[in-house]
JSON list of C-alpha atoms in Angstrom, two decimals:
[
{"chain": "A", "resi": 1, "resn": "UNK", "atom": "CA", "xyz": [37.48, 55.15, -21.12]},
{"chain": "A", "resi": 2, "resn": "UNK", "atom": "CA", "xyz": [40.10, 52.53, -22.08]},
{"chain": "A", "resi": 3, "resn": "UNK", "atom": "CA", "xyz": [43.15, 52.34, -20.30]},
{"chain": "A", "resi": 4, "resn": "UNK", "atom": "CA", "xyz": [45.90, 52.96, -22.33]},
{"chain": "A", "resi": 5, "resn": "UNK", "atom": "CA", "xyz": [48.41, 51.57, -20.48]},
{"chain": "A", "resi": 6, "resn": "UNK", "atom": "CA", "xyz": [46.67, 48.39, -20.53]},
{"chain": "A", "resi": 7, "resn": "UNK", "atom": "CA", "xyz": [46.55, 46.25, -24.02]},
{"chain": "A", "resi": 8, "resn": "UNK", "atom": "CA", "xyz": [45.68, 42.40, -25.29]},
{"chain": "A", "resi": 9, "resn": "UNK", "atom": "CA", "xyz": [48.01, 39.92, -27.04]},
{"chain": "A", "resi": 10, "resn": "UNK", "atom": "CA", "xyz": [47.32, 36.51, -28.54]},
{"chain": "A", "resi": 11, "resn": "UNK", "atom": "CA", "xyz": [50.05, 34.02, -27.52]},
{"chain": "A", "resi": 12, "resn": "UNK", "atom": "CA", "xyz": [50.91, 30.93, -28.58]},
{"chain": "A", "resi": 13, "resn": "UNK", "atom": "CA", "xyz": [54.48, 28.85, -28.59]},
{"chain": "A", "resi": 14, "resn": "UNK", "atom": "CA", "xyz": [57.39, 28.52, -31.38]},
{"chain": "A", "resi": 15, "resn": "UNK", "atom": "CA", "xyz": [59.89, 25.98, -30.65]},
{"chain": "A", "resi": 16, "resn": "UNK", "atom": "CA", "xyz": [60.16, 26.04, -26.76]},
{"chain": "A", "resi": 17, "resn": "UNK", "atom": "CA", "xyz": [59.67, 29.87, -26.73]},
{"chain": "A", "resi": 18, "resn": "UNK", "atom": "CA", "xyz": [56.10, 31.71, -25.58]},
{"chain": "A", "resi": 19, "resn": "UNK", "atom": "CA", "xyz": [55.31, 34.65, -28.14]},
{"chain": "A", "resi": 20, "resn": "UNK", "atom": "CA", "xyz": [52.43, 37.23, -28.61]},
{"chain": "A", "resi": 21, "resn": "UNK", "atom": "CA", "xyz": [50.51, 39.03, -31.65]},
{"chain": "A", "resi": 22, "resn": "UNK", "atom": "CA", "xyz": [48.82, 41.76, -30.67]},
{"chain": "A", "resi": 23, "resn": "UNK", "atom": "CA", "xyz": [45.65, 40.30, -30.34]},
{"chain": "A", "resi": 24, "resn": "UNK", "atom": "CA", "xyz": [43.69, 42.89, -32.92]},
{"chain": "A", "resi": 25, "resn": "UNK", "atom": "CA", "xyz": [45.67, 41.51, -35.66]},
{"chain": "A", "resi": 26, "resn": "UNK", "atom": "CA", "xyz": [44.33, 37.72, -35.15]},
{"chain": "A", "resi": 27, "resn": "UNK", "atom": "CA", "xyz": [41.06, 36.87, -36.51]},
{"chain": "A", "resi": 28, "resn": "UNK", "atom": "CA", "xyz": [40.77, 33.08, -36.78]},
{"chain": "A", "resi": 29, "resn": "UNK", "atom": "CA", "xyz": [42.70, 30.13, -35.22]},
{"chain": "A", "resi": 30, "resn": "UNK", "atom": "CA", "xyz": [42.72, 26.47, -37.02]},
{"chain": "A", "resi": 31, "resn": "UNK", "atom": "CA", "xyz": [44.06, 23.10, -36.73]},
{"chain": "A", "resi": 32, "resn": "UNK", "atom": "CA", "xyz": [46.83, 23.00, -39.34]},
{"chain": "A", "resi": 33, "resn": "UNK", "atom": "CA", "xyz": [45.35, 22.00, -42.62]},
{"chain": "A", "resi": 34, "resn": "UNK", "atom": "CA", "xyz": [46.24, 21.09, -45.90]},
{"chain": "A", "resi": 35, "resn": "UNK", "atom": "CA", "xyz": [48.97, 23.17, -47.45]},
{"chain": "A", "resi": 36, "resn": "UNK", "atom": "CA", "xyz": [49.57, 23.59, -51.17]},
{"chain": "A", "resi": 37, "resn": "UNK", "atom": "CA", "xyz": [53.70, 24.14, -51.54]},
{"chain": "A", "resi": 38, "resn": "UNK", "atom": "CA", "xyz": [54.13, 27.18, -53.79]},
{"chain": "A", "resi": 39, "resn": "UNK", "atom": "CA", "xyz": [57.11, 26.59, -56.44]},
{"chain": "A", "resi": 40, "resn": "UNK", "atom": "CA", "xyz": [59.82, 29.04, -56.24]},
{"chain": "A", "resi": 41, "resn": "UNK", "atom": "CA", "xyz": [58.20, 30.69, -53.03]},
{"chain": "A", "resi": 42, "resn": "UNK", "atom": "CA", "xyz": [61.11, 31.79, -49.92]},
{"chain": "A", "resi": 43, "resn": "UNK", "atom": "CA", "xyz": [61.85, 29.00, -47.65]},
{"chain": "A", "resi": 44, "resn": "UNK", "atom": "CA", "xyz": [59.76, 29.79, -45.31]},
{"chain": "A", "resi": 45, "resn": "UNK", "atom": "CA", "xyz": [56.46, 30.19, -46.92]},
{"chain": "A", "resi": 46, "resn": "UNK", "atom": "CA", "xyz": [55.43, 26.62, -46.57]},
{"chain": "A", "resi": 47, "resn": "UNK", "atom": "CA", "xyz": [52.39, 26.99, -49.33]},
{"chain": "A", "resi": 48, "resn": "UNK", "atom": "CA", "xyz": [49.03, 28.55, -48.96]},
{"chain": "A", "resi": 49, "resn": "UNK", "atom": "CA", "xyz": [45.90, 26.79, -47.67]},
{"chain": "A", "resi": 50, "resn": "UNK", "atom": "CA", "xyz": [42.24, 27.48, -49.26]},
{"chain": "A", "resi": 51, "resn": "UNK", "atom": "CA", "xyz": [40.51, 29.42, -46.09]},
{"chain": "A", "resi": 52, "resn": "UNK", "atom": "CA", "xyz": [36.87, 29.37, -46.87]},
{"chain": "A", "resi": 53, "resn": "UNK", "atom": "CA", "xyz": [37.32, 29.45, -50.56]},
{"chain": "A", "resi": 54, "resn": "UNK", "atom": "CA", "xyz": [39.76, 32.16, -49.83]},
{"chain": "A", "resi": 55, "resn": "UNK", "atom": "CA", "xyz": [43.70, 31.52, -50.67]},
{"chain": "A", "resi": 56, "resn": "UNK", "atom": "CA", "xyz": [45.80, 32.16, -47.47]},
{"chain": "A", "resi": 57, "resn": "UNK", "atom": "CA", "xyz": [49.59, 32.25, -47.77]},
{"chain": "A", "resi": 58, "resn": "UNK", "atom": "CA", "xyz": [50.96, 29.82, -44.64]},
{"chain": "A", "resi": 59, "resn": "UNK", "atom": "CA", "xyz": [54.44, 30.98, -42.66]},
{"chain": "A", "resi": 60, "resn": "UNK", "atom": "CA", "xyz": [56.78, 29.03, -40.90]},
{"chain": "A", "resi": 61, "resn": "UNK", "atom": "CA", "xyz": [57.19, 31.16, -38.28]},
{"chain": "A", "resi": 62, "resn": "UNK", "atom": "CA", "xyz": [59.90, 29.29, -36.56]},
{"chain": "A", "resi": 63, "resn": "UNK", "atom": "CA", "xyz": [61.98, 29.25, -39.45]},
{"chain": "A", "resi": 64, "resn": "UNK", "atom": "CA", "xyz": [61.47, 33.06, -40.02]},
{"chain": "A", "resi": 65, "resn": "UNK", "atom": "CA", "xyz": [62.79, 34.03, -36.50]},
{"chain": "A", "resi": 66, "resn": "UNK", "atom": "CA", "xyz": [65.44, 31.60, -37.09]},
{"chain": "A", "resi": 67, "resn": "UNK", "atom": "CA", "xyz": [64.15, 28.81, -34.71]},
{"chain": "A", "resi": 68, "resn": "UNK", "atom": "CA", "xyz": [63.13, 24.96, -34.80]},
{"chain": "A", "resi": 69, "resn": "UNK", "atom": "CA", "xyz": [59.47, 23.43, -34.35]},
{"chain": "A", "resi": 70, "resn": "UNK", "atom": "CA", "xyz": [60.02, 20.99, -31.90]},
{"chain": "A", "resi": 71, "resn": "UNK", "atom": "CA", "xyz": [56.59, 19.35, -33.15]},
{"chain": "A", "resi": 72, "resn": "UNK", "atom": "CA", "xyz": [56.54, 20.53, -37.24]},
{"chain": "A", "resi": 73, "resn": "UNK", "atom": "CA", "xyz": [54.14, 17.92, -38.41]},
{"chain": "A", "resi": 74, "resn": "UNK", "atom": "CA", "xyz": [51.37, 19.41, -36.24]},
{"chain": "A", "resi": 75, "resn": "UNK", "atom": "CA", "xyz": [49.92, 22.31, -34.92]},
{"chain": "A", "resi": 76, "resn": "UNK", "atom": "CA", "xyz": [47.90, 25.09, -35.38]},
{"chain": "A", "resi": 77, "resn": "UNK", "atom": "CA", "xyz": [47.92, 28.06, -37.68]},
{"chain": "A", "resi": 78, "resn": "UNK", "atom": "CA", "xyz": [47.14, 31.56, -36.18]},
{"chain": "A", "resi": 79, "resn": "UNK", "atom": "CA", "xyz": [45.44, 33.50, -39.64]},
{"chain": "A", "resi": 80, "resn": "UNK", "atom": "CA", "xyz": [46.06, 37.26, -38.75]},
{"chain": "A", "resi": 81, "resn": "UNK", "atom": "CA", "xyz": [44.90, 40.72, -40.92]},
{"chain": "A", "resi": 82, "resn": "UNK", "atom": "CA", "xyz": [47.39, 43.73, -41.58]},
{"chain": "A", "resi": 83, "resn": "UNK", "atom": "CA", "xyz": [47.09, 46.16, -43.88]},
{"chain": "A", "resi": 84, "resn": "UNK", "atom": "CA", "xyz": [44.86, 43.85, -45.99]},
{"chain": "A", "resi": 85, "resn": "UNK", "atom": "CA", "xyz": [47.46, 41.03, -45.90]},
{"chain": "A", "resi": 86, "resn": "UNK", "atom": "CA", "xyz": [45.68, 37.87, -44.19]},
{"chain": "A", "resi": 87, "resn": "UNK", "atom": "CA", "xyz": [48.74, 35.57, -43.80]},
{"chain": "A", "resi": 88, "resn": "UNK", "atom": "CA", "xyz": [48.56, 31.98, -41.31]},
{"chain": "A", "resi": 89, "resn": "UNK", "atom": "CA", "xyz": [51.84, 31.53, -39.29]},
{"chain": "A", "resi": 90, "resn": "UNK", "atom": "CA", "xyz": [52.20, 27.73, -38.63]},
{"chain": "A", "resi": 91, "resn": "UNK", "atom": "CA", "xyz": [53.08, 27.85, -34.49]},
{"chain": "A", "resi": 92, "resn": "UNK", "atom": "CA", "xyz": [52.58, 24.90, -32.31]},
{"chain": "A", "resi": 93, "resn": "UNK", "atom": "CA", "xyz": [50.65, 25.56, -29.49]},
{"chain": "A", "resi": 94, "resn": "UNK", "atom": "CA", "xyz": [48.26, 28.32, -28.68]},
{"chain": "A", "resi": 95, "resn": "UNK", "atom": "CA", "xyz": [47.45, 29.60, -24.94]},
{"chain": "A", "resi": 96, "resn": "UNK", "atom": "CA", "xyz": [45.20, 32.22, -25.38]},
{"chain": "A", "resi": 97, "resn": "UNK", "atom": "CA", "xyz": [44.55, 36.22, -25.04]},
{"chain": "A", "resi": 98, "resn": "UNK", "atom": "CA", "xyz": [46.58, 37.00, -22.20]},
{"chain": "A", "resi": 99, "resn": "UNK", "atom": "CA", "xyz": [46.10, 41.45, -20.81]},
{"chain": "A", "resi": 100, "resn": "UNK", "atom": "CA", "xyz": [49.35, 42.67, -20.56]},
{"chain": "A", "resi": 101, "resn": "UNK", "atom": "CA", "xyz": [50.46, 45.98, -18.95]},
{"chain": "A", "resi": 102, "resn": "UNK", "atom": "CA", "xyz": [52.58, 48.44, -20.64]},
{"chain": "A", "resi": 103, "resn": "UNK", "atom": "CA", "xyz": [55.23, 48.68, -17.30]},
{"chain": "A", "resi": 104, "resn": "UNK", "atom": "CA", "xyz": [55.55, 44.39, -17.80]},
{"chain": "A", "resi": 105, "resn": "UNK", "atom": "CA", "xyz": [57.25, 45.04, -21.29]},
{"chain": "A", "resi": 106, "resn": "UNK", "atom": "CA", "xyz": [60.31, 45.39, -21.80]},
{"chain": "A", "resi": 107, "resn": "UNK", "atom": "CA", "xyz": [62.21, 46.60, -24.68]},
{"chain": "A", "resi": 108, "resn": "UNK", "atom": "CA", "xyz": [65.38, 45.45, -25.43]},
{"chain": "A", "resi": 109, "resn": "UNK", "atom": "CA", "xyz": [65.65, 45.49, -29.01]},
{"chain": "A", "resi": 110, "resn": "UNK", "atom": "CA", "xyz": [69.41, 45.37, -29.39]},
{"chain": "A", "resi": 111, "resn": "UNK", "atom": "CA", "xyz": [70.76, 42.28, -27.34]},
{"chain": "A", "resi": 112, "resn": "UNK", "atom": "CA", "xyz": [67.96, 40.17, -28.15]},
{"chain": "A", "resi": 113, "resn": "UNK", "atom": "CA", "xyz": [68.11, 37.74, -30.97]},
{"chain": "A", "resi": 114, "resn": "UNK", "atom": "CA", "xyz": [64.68, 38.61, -32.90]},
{"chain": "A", "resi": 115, "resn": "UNK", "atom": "CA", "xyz": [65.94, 41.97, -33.41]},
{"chain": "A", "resi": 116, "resn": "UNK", "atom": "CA", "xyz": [63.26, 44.67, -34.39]},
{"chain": "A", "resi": 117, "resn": "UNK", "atom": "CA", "xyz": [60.54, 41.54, -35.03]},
{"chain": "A", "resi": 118, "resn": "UNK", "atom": "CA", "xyz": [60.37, 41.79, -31.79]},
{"chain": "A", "resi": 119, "resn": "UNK", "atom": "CA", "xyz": [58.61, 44.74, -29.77]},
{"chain": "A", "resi": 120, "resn": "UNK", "atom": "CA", "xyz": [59.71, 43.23, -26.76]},
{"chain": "A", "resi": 121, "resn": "UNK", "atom": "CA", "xyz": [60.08, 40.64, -23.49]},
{"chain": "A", "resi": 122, "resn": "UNK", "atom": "CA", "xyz": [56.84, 40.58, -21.62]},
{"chain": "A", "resi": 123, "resn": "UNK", "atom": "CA", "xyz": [57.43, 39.58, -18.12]},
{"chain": "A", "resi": 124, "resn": "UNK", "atom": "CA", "xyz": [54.50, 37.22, -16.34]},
{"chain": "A", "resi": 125, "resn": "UNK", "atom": "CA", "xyz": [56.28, 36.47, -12.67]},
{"chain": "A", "resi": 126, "resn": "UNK", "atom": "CA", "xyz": [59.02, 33.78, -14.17]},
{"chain": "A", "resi": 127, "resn": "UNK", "atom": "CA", "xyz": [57.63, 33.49, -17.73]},
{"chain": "A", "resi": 128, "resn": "UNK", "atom": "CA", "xyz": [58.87, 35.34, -20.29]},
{"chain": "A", "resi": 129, "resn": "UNK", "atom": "CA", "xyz": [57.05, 36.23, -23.59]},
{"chain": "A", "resi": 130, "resn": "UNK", "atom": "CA", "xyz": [58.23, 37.29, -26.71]},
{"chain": "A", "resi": 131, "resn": "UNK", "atom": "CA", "xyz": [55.42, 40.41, -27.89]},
{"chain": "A", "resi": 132, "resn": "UNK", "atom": "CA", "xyz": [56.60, 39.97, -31.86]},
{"chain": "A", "resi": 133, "resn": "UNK", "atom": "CA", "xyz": [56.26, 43.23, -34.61]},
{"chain": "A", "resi": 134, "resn": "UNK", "atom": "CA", "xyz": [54.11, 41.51, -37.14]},
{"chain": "A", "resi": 135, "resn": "UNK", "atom": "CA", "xyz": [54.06, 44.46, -39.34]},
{"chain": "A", "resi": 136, "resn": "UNK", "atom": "CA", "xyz": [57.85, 44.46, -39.34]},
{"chain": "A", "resi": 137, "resn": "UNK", "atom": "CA", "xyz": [57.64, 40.02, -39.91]},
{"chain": "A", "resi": 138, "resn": "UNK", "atom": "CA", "xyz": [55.47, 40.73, -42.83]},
{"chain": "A", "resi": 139, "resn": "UNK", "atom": "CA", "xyz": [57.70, 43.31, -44.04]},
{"chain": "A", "resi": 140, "resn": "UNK", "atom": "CA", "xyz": [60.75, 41.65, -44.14]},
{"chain": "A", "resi": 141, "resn": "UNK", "atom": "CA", "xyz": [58.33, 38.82, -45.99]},
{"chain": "A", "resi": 142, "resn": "UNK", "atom": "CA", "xyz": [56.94, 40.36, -48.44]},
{"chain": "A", "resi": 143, "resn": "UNK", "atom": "CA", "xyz": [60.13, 42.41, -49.18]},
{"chain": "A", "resi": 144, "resn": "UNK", "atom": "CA", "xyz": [61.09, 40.77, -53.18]},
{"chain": "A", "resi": 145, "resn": "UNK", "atom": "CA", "xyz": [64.71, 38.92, -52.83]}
]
C-alpha cells in the first residue's frame, strides 16, 4: 500500500528559483524547439510548437509567475497533461523527480509572492523549492481577458 504521506514532483528551475510539478502531470521533457508566435495570444504564451504532429501551446513560465529567465534563448520545455490540456512551460533547467514528504511542505500561501500558484515551499536541508498549483497556472491562463 502506497504511502500517502509520501508523493513525487518533477523539478526544474525558473529564473534563479527551484520549482516542482507534481510529477503525474508531466509526460514528456524536450530541448526547446521551434515556436510558432500566435498573433493576438497573452504575453506570455510565447507560440505553440508542433509535438509529434500534435499542436502544443508553449508558456513562459517565468513571465507568468512574474519572474525573469536568466537564460531565455535556451532551455527546455516541460509538456504536462491536465484535464486534457497538454500545455509546454518554457523553464531553464530541469533536475529531475525528486520524493518529497508531506511534513517537508510548507504552506504559506499568503506572504509568499506566487500566491495560490503555489501549493507551497518544500524544504530539502537548505534548498528551498517552490511545489507550483498547475491546475490553478492553467486556470488563470486559460481564463478569456
Amino acid at each position: 500500500m502506497a504511502n500517502l504521506s509520501e508523493f513525487e514532483v518533477f523539478v526544474f528551475s525558473v529564473g534563479s528559483q527551484e520549482m516542482a510539478f507534481d510529477v503525474e502531470h508531466v509526460s514528456i521533457v524536450i530541448e526547446k524547439t521551434d515556436i510558432t508566435p500566435v498573433p493576438r495570444a497573452k504575453k506570455n504564451v510565447l507560440g505553440v510548437m508542433n509535438l509529434r504532429g500534435r499542436i502544443v501551446p508553449v508558456i513562459d513560465l517565468a513571465s507568468t509567475l512574474g519572474l525573469t529567465l536568466e537564460n531565455g534563448s535556451q532551455g527546455k520545455i516541460v509538456v504536462v497533461n491536465y484535464e486534457d490540456l497538454e500545455t509546454g512551460f518554457l523553464v531553464e533547467r530541469v533536475r529531475g523527480v525528486m520524493r518529497v514528504r508531506s511534513e517537508d511542505v510548507e504552506k504559506i500561501h499568503r506572504f509568499e509572492s506566487f500566491g495560490e500558484k503555489s501549493r507551497g515551499i518544500i524544504k530539502r536541508g537548505e534548498q528551498l523549492i517552490v511545489h507550483l498549483n498547475l491546475g490553478k497556472i492553467l486556470e488563470e491562463l486559460t481564463m478569456s481577458s
